[in-house]
XYZ file of C-alpha atoms in Angstrom:
324
model
C 15.163 -21.594 -23.924
C 13.339 -18.791 -22.115
C 14.632 -15.258 -22.665
C 13.389 -11.730 -22.073
C 13.370 -9.952 -25.430
C 12.994 -6.248 -26.219
C 11.656 -5.776 -29.751
C 11.059 -2.029 -29.616
C 11.989 0.697 -27.110
C 9.543 1.607 -24.390
C 8.519 1.058 -20.786
C 8.899 -2.121 -18.728
C 6.010 -3.644 -20.669
C 8.295 -4.168 -23.699
C 10.282 -6.772 -21.731
C 8.604 -9.907 -23.069
C 9.314 -13.488 -22.044
C 9.783 -15.566 -25.203
C 10.992 -18.999 -26.317
C 14.200 -18.783 -28.360
C 16.552 -21.404 -29.733
C 19.579 -22.153 -27.580
C 22.591 -20.497 -29.283
C 25.204 -22.757 -30.841
C 28.732 -22.532 -29.498
C 31.559 -21.823 -31.937
C 35.299 -21.112 -31.688
C 35.945 -17.906 -29.759
C 32.524 -18.031 -28.097
C 31.330 -19.831 -24.972
C 27.834 -21.126 -24.316
C 26.929 -20.424 -20.688
C 23.957 -21.731 -18.725
C 22.879 -18.543 -16.960
C 22.056 -19.079 -13.299
C 21.754 -15.428 -12.236
C 22.267 -11.959 -13.694
C 22.573 -8.531 -12.139
C 20.360 -5.705 -13.354
C 21.850 -2.316 -14.185
C 20.692 1.223 -14.834
C 22.234 1.127 -18.291
C 19.755 -1.600 -19.220
C 16.869 0.681 -18.281
C 18.340 3.313 -20.598
C 18.752 0.801 -23.430
C 15.209 -0.493 -22.955
C 13.860 3.044 -23.359
C 15.840 3.516 -26.572
C 18.417 5.778 -24.960
C 21.387 3.911 -26.421
C 20.578 5.161 -29.927
C 22.125 3.298 -32.843
C 24.529 1.509 -30.490
C 21.838 -1.091 -29.765
C 19.588 -2.626 -32.393
C 16.337 -4.394 -31.541
C 15.263 -7.112 -31.066
C 17.761 -7.652 -28.265
C 18.118 -9.741 -25.114
C 19.428 -7.238 -22.576
C 21.848 -7.907 -19.736
C 25.429 -6.652 -19.444
C 26.443 -9.322 -16.912
C 25.671 -12.840 -15.757
C 26.998 -15.801 -13.786
C 26.549 -19.469 -14.565
C 28.135 -22.664 -15.832
C 30.032 -23.485 -19.002
C 28.051 -25.678 -21.400
C 30.364 -25.626 -24.419
C 33.622 -23.784 -25.112
C 35.111 -24.962 -28.442
C 38.875 -24.496 -28.447
C 38.923 -22.685 -25.086
C 40.592 -23.687 -21.833
C 37.264 -24.019 -20.030
C 35.558 -27.203 -18.894
C 31.890 -28.118 -18.962
C 30.181 -27.245 -15.668
C 32.846 -24.732 -14.638
C 31.452 -21.746 -12.757
C 32.028 -18.432 -14.484
C 31.201 -14.740 -14.238
C 30.924 -12.360 -17.185
C 30.358 -8.654 -17.664
C 30.542 -5.991 -20.366
C 32.381 -6.552 -23.643
C 29.227 -5.722 -25.610
C 26.907 -8.016 -23.642
C 23.263 -7.091 -24.106
C 24.209 -4.410 -26.585
C 26.270 -5.741 -29.503
C 24.915 -9.263 -28.966
C 22.339 -10.908 -26.705
C 23.084 -10.753 -22.995
C 22.166 -12.260 -19.667
C 18.349 -11.996 -19.469
C 18.000 -15.629 -20.578
C 18.562 -19.257 -19.630
C 21.587 -19.444 -21.944
C 24.023 -16.832 -23.255
C 26.627 -17.100 -26.009
C 29.556 -14.942 -24.915
C 33.022 -14.050 -26.250
C 35.649 -16.166 -24.541
C 37.469 -13.005 -23.393
C 34.482 -12.055 -21.216
C 34.044 -15.448 -19.541
C 35.975 -15.494 -16.255
C 36.185 -18.752 -14.264
C 35.829 -18.582 -10.481
C 35.916 -21.122 -7.690
C 33.252 -20.367 -5.108
C 30.797 -21.711 -2.553
C 28.478 -18.706 -2.955
C 24.935 -19.409 -4.072
C 23.847 -18.091 -7.462
C 22.021 -14.931 -6.277
C 24.992 -13.769 -4.191
C 27.456 -14.535 -6.965
C 25.135 -12.777 -9.416
C 25.404 -9.580 -7.375
C 29.154 -9.316 -7.957
C 30.414 -8.869 -11.550
C 29.472 -5.383 -12.775
C 29.128 -3.639 -9.417
C 32.345 -4.956 -7.876
C 34.225 -4.759 -11.158
C 33.387 -1.079 -11.524
C 33.932 -0.271 -7.849
C 37.305 -2.031 -7.785
C 38.531 -0.310 -10.932
C 37.367 3.092 -9.713
C 39.025 2.811 -6.315
C 42.184 1.540 -7.979
C 42.321 4.786 -9.946
C 41.868 6.828 -6.766
C 44.773 4.937 -5.115
C 43.709 5.828 -1.563
C 45.775 4.609 1.372
C 44.560 3.135 4.649
C 43.563 5.978 6.957
C 42.335 8.092 4.043
C 38.792 9.263 3.373
C 36.371 8.560 0.531
C 33.128 10.222 -0.552
C 30.758 7.964 -2.518
C 28.161 10.183 -4.211
C 25.280 7.801 -4.927
C 26.012 5.398 -2.087
C 22.966 3.129 -2.315
C 23.559 2.232 -5.962
C 24.986 -1.252 -6.461
C 28.397 0.164 -7.412
C 28.235 2.532 -4.464
C 27.545 -0.266 -2.000
C 30.387 -2.320 -3.479
C 32.765 0.652 -3.185
C 31.741 1.133 0.431
C 32.529 -2.442 1.440
C 35.846 -2.408 -0.446
C 36.753 0.974 1.028
C 36.044 -0.118 4.581
C 38.136 -3.251 4.087
C 40.961 -1.004 2.865
C 40.804 1.029 6.079
C 39.126 4.154 4.696
C 36.758 6.547 6.402
C 33.720 6.494 4.133
C 31.201 9.239 3.489
C 28.210 8.200 1.351
C 25.184 10.083 0.070
C 21.555 9.128 -0.447
C 18.575 11.227 -1.436
C 16.249 9.141 0.726
C 16.488 9.229 4.509
C 14.800 5.841 4.521
C 17.988 4.343 3.060
C 20.191 5.677 5.858
C 19.973 2.368 7.734
C 21.178 0.418 4.699
C 24.263 2.614 4.421
C 24.983 2.398 8.130
C 24.641 -1.387 7.997
C 27.147 -1.383 5.126
C 29.677 0.316 7.414
C 29.445 3.929 6.222
C 31.010 6.274 8.766
C 29.078 9.384 7.725
C 25.738 9.235 5.898
C 24.949 12.455 4.012
C 21.402 13.188 2.874
C 21.801 14.625 -0.615
C 19.722 17.739 -1.219
C 21.899 18.812 -4.140
C 24.515 20.447 -1.900
C 26.060 17.395 -0.286
C 29.609 18.759 -0.404
C 28.855 21.480 2.135
C 27.572 18.840 4.555
C 30.732 16.790 4.041
C 32.876 19.851 4.772
C 31.001 20.376 8.050
C 32.298 16.987 9.156
C 35.681 17.104 7.410
C 36.602 20.805 7.021
C 39.784 20.022 5.053
C 37.838 17.838 2.600
C 38.048 14.169 1.637
C 40.983 12.453 -0.021
C 38.964 10.817 -2.776
C 35.641 11.171 -4.577
C 33.760 8.426 -6.380
C 31.001 10.142 -8.377
C 28.145 7.826 -9.310
C 25.180 10.203 -9.646
C 26.643 11.859 -12.718
C 27.913 15.101 -14.242
C 25.033 17.115 -12.785
C 26.255 16.600 -9.237
C 29.966 16.324 -10.037
C 30.652 20.049 -9.754
C 29.234 20.113 -6.233
C 30.992 16.868 -5.285
C 34.387 18.222 -6.329
C 34.168 20.977 -3.732
C 34.240 18.286 -1.032
C 37.700 17.107 -2.162
C 40.745 18.429 -0.339
C 43.672 20.082 -2.051
C 45.791 17.266 -3.442
C 42.857 14.842 -3.489
C 41.603 12.815 -6.451
C 38.258 12.152 -8.127
C 36.778 9.479 -10.386
C 33.410 9.459 -12.152
C 32.028 6.008 -12.887
C 28.245 6.346 -12.661
C 25.601 8.225 -14.594
C 22.424 7.618 -12.598
C 20.946 10.925 -13.783
C 21.206 9.927 -17.445
C 23.519 12.875 -18.202
C 26.748 11.848 -19.953
C 28.455 15.208 -20.541
C 31.506 15.156 -18.279
C 33.245 18.171 -19.852
C 31.902 20.871 -17.463
C 33.057 18.700 -14.581
C 36.462 18.237 -16.165
C 36.811 21.989 -16.481
C 35.851 22.518 -12.840
C 38.240 19.797 -11.688
C 41.057 21.432 -13.657
C 40.220 24.796 -12.098
C 40.375 23.257 -8.617
C 43.567 21.324 -9.404
C 41.900 17.953 -8.759
C 42.900 15.039 -11.032
C 39.664 13.606 -12.452
C 39.526 10.184 -14.118
C 36.660 8.210 -15.636
C 36.468 4.474 -15.149
C 35.129 2.589 -18.146
C 33.934 -0.901 -17.306
C 34.733 -2.035 -20.846
C 38.148 -2.867 -19.416
C 36.616 -5.852 -17.582
C 37.748 -9.124 -19.191
C 39.449 -12.385 -18.272
C 42.979 -10.981 -18.667
C 42.471 -7.865 -16.546
C 39.970 -9.143 -13.988
C 40.515 -12.888 -13.606
C 42.476 -12.637 -10.354
C 40.465 -9.634 -9.161
C 37.111 -11.415 -9.352
C 38.481 -14.505 -7.645
C 39.778 -12.289 -4.842
C 36.445 -10.484 -4.515
C 34.557 -13.771 -4.345
C 36.881 -15.070 -1.629
C 36.442 -11.921 0.443
C 32.660 -12.151 0.143
C 32.837 -15.787 1.259
C 34.995 -14.764 4.242
C 32.639 -11.947 5.224
C 35.209 -9.226 4.555
C 33.047 -7.837 1.741
C 29.259 -7.592 1.716
C 27.645 -8.839 -1.484
C 24.939 -6.143 -1.115
C 22.184 -8.285 -2.626
C 18.991 -6.238 -2.323
C 16.332 -8.414 -3.982
C 15.875 -11.167 -6.563
C 13.257 -11.487 -9.309
C 12.436 -14.529 -11.439
C 13.076 -14.165 -15.160
C 9.345 -13.912 -15.855
C 9.099 -10.805 -13.628
C 11.948 -8.717 -15.038
C 9.463 -6.002 -16.002
C 8.641 -5.639 -12.304
C 12.353 -5.574 -11.533
C 12.776 -2.625 -13.909
C 9.851 -0.819 -12.224
C 11.441 -1.497 -8.836
C 14.711 0.071 -9.979
C 13.033 3.008 -11.710
C 11.215 3.731 -8.453
C 14.631 4.002 -6.712
C 13.555 1.358 -4.223
C 16.775 -0.681 -4.244
C 19.677 -0.230 -1.844
C 22.219 -2.523 -3.442
C 22.047 -5.081 -6.228
C 18.927 -6.411 -7.911
C 19.425 -9.884 -9.397
C 17.384 -11.882 -11.903
C 17.052 -15.659 -11.715
C 16.290 -17.790 -14.790
C 14.370 -21.036 -14.181
């Protein structure tokens, strides 16, 4: 099979297309024919060596994929069944989705019924899984307001479409005015150009503040973002686009302001917790209630270019890889 292998940390040039043996299925593990896989910022960090001892090379990256079951010894899955998978150590503890085939723990393999094509389905697992879990923690009601800091990220775009379907007024930030149109097309009510002091601009529009904050840029902007939240509002941090992982200063500021702050960890995504959720998301995308937010696709042989595209902050939504 063809797979993109990282043998040592470095730039996009270390993503090398190689021929590997197709993994052998065994009890507790499912062999999946990968038809599409979403790309994620965490994979850029891992490729550079930023995951430390948590990831050993050589490694096939990819924390999510969609495809068809090939073999599932002892599992209640049938050959050819369409499935989605995300997290659970994919692309970190064991080889992930940047390949024609992936051997995955049965707990991470989630069957779905869908008419979506592979690229659109491939845009869903990690971004919608994280967005859904984050908004669930915020528990906002219809008529409420949401600030998405980092709106053009794939998780941000997923949160926007879910939030609008839930009847929320959505504020979303971007650092690039050229991405304003993408946010407006996604249904954002108020686009905020982020110059580092986005909260003040939000307060100009909503003087009392927003009901909920979804922080995706990271701890460096969290302190500012919290000042946009009204008294009695809630906040959740789920993204770390800046590469800063120290949430403690933000926790202290949230405590000072009296704002409950949670952190969504996408490691909770598995067949038991997300089986019905993913099927519901897929149905809503099929119906047009949710946007899949597919930005661009790249063939497997051009994943290095896909990483350069993401590192250049050119995407507004989900970048998806397509194996041959």
